[in-house]
PDB file of C-alpha atoms in Angstrom:
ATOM      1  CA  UNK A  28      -7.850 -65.108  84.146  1.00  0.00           C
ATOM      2  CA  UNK A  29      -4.191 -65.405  83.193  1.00  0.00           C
ATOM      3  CA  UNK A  30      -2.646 -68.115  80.669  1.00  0.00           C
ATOM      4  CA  UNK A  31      -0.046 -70.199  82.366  1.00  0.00           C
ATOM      5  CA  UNK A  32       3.289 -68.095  82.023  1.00  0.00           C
ATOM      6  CA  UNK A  33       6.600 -70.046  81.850  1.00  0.00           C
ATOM      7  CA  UNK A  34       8.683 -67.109  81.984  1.00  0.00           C
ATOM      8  CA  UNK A  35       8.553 -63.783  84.607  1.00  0.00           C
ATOM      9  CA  UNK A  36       7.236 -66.225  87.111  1.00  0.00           C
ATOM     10  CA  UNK A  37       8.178 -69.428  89.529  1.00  0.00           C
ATOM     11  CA  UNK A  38       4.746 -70.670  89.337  1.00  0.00           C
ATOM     12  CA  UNK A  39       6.301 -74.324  88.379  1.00  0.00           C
ATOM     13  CA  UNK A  40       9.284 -74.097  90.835  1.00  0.00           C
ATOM     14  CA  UNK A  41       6.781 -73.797  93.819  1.00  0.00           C
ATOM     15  CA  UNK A  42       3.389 -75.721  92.592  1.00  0.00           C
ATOM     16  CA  UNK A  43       2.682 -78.063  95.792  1.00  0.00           C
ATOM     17  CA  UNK A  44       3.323 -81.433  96.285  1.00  0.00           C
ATOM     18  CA  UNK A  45       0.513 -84.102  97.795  1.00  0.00           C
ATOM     19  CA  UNK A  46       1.237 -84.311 101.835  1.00  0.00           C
ATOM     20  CA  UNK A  47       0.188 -88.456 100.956  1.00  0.00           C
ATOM     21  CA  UNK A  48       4.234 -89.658  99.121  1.00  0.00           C
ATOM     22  CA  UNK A  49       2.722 -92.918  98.676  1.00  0.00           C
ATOM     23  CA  UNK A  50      -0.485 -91.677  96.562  1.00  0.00           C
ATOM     24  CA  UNK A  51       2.543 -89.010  95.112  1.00  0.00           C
ATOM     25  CA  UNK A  52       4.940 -92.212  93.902  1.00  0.00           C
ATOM     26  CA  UNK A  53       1.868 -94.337  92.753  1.00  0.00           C
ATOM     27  CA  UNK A  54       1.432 -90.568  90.289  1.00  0.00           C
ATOM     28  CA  UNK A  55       4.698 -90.712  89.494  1.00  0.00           C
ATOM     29  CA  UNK A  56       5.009 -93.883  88.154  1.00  0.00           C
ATOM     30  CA  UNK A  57       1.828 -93.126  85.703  1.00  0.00           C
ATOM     31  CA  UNK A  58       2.487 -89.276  84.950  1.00  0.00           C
ATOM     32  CA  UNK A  59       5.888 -87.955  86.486  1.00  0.00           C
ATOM     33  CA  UNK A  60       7.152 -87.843  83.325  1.00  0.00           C
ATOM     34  CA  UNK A  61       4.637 -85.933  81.957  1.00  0.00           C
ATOM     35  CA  UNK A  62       4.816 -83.637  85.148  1.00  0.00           C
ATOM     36  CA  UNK A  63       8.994 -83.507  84.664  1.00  0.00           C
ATOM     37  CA  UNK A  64       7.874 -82.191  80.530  1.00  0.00           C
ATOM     38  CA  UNK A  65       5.155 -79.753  81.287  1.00  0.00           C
ATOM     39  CA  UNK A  66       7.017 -76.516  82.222  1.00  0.00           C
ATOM     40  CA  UNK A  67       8.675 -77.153  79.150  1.00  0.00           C
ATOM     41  CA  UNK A  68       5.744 -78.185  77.083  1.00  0.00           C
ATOM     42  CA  UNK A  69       4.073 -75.053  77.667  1.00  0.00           C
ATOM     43  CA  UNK A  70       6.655 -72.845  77.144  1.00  0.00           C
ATOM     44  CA  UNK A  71       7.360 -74.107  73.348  1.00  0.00           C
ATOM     45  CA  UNK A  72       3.257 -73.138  72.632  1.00  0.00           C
ATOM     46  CA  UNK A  73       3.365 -70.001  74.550  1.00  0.00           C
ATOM     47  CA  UNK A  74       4.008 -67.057  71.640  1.00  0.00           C
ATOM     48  CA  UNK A  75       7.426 -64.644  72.202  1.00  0.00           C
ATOM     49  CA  UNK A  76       6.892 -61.365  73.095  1.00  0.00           C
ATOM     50  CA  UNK A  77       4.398 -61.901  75.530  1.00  0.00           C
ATOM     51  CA  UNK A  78       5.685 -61.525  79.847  1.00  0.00           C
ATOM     52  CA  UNK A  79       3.703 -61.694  82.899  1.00  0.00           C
ATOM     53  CA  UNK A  80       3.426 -57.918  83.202  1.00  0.00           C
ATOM     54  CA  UNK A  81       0.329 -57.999  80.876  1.00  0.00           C
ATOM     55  CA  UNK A  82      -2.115 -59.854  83.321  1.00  0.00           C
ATOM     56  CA  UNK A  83      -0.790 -56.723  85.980  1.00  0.00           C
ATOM     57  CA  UNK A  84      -1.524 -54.256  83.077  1.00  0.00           C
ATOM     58  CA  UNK A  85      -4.908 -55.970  82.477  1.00  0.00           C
ATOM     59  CA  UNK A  86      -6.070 -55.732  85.956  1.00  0.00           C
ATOM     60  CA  UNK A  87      -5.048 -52.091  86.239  1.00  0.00           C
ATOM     61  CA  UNK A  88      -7.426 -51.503  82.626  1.00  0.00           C
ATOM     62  CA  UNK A  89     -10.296 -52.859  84.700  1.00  0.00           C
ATOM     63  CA  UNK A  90     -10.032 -51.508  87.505  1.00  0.00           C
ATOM     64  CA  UNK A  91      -9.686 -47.661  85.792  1.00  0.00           C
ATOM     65  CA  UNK A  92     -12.634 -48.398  84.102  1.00  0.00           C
ATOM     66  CA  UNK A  93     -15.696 -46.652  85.553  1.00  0.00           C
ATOM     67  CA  UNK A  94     -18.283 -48.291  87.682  1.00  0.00           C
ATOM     68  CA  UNK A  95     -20.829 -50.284  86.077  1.00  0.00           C
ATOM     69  CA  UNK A  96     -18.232 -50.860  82.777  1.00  0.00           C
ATOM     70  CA  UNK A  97     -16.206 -53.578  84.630  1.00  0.00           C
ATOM     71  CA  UNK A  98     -16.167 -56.676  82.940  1.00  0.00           C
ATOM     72  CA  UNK A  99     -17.307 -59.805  85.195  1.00  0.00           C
ATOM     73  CA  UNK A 100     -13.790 -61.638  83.660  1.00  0.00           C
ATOM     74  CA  UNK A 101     -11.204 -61.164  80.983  1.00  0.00           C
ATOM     75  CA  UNK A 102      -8.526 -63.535  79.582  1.00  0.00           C
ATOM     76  CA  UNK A 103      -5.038 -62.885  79.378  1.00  0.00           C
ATOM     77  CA  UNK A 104      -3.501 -65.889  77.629  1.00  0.00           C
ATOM     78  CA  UNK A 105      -0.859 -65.365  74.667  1.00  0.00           C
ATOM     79  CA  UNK A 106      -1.061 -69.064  74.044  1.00  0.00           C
ATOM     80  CA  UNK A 107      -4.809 -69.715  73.776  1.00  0.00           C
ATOM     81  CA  UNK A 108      -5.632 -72.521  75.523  1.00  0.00           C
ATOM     82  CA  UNK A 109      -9.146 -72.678  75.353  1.00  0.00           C
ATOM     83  CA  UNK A 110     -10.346 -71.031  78.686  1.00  0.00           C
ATOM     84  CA  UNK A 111     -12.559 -68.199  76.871  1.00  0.00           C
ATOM     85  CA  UNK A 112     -14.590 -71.008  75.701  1.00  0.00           C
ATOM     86  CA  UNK A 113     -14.404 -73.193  78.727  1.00  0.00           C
ATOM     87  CA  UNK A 114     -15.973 -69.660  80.686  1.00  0.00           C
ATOM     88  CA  UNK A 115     -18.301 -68.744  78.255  1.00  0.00           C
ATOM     89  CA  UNK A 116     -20.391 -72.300  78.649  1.00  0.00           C
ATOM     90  CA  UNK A 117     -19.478 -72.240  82.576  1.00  0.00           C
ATOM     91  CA  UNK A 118     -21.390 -68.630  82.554  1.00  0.00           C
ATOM     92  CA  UNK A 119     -24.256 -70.020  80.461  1.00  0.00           C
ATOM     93  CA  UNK A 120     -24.990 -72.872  82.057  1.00  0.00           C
ATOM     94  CA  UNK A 121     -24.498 -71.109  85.556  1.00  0.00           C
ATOM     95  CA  UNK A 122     -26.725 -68.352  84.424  1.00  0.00           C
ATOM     96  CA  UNK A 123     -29.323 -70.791  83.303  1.00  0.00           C
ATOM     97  CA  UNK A 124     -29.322 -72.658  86.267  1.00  0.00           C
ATOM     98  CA  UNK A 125     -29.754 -69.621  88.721  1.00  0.00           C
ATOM     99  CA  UNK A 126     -33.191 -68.560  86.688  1.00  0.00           C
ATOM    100  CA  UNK A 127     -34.332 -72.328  87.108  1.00  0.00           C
ATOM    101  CA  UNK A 128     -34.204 -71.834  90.537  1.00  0.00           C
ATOM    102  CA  UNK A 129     -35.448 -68.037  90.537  1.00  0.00           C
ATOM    103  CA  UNK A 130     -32.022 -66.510  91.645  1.00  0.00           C
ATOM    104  CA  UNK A 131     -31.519 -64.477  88.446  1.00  0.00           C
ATOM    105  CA  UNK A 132     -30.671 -61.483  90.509  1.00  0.00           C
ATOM    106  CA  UNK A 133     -27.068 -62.847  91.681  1.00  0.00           C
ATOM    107  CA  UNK A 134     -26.167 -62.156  88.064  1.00  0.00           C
ATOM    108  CA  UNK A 135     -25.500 -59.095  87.717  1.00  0.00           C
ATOM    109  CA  UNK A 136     -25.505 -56.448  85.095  1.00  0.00           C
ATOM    110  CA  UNK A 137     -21.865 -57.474  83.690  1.00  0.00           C
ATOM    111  CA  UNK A 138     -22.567 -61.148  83.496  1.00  0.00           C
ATOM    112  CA  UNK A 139     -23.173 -60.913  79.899  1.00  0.00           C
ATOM    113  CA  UNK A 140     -25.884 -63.570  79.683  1.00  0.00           C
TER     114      UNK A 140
END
């Protein structure tokens, strides 16, 4: 799961825009400022030395790993913003849920819970 790189990428230059401009202008008036600041935001957390290349170079670690040693996700996100955690209780709580209703199996060995 990648971090939300501001540099190496256009991921904020082509984001979509809501088909509805009515709904769209009614957002604006609430949060297009905040929308205009958050390339910008993000990019003054998000630590130097880090570019887009290392999510490419994490995928290619996983995949040369053997069968069976494959983890079921990994984080790449120089400025931390909480989505290890947010996973980890997604995972619990979906792995608890499939033994309530006796699908356990769909786990799988790397689910880690």
């Amino acid at each position: 799961m990648p971090g939300a790189y501001t540099s190496g990428t256009n991921h904020f230059a082509h984001s979509g825009a809501p088909d509805d401009h009515a709904r769209a202008s009614e957002y604006d008036e609430l949060y297009g400022q905040l929308r205009e600041n958050m390339a910008g935001s993000l990019a003054a957390i998000f630590p130097e030395g880090h570019e887009a290349g290392e999510v490419a170079d994490e995928i290619a670690s996983v995949i040369g790993l053997p069968d069976g040693q494959r983890p079921f996700r990994v984080h790449v996100d120089p400025s931390k913003d909480g989505g290890e955690v947010v996973s980890a209780v997604y995972d619990r709580i979906r792995a608890e849920f499939y033994r309530r209703i006796g699908i356990e199996e769909l786990l799988g060995e790397n689910s880690s819970l």
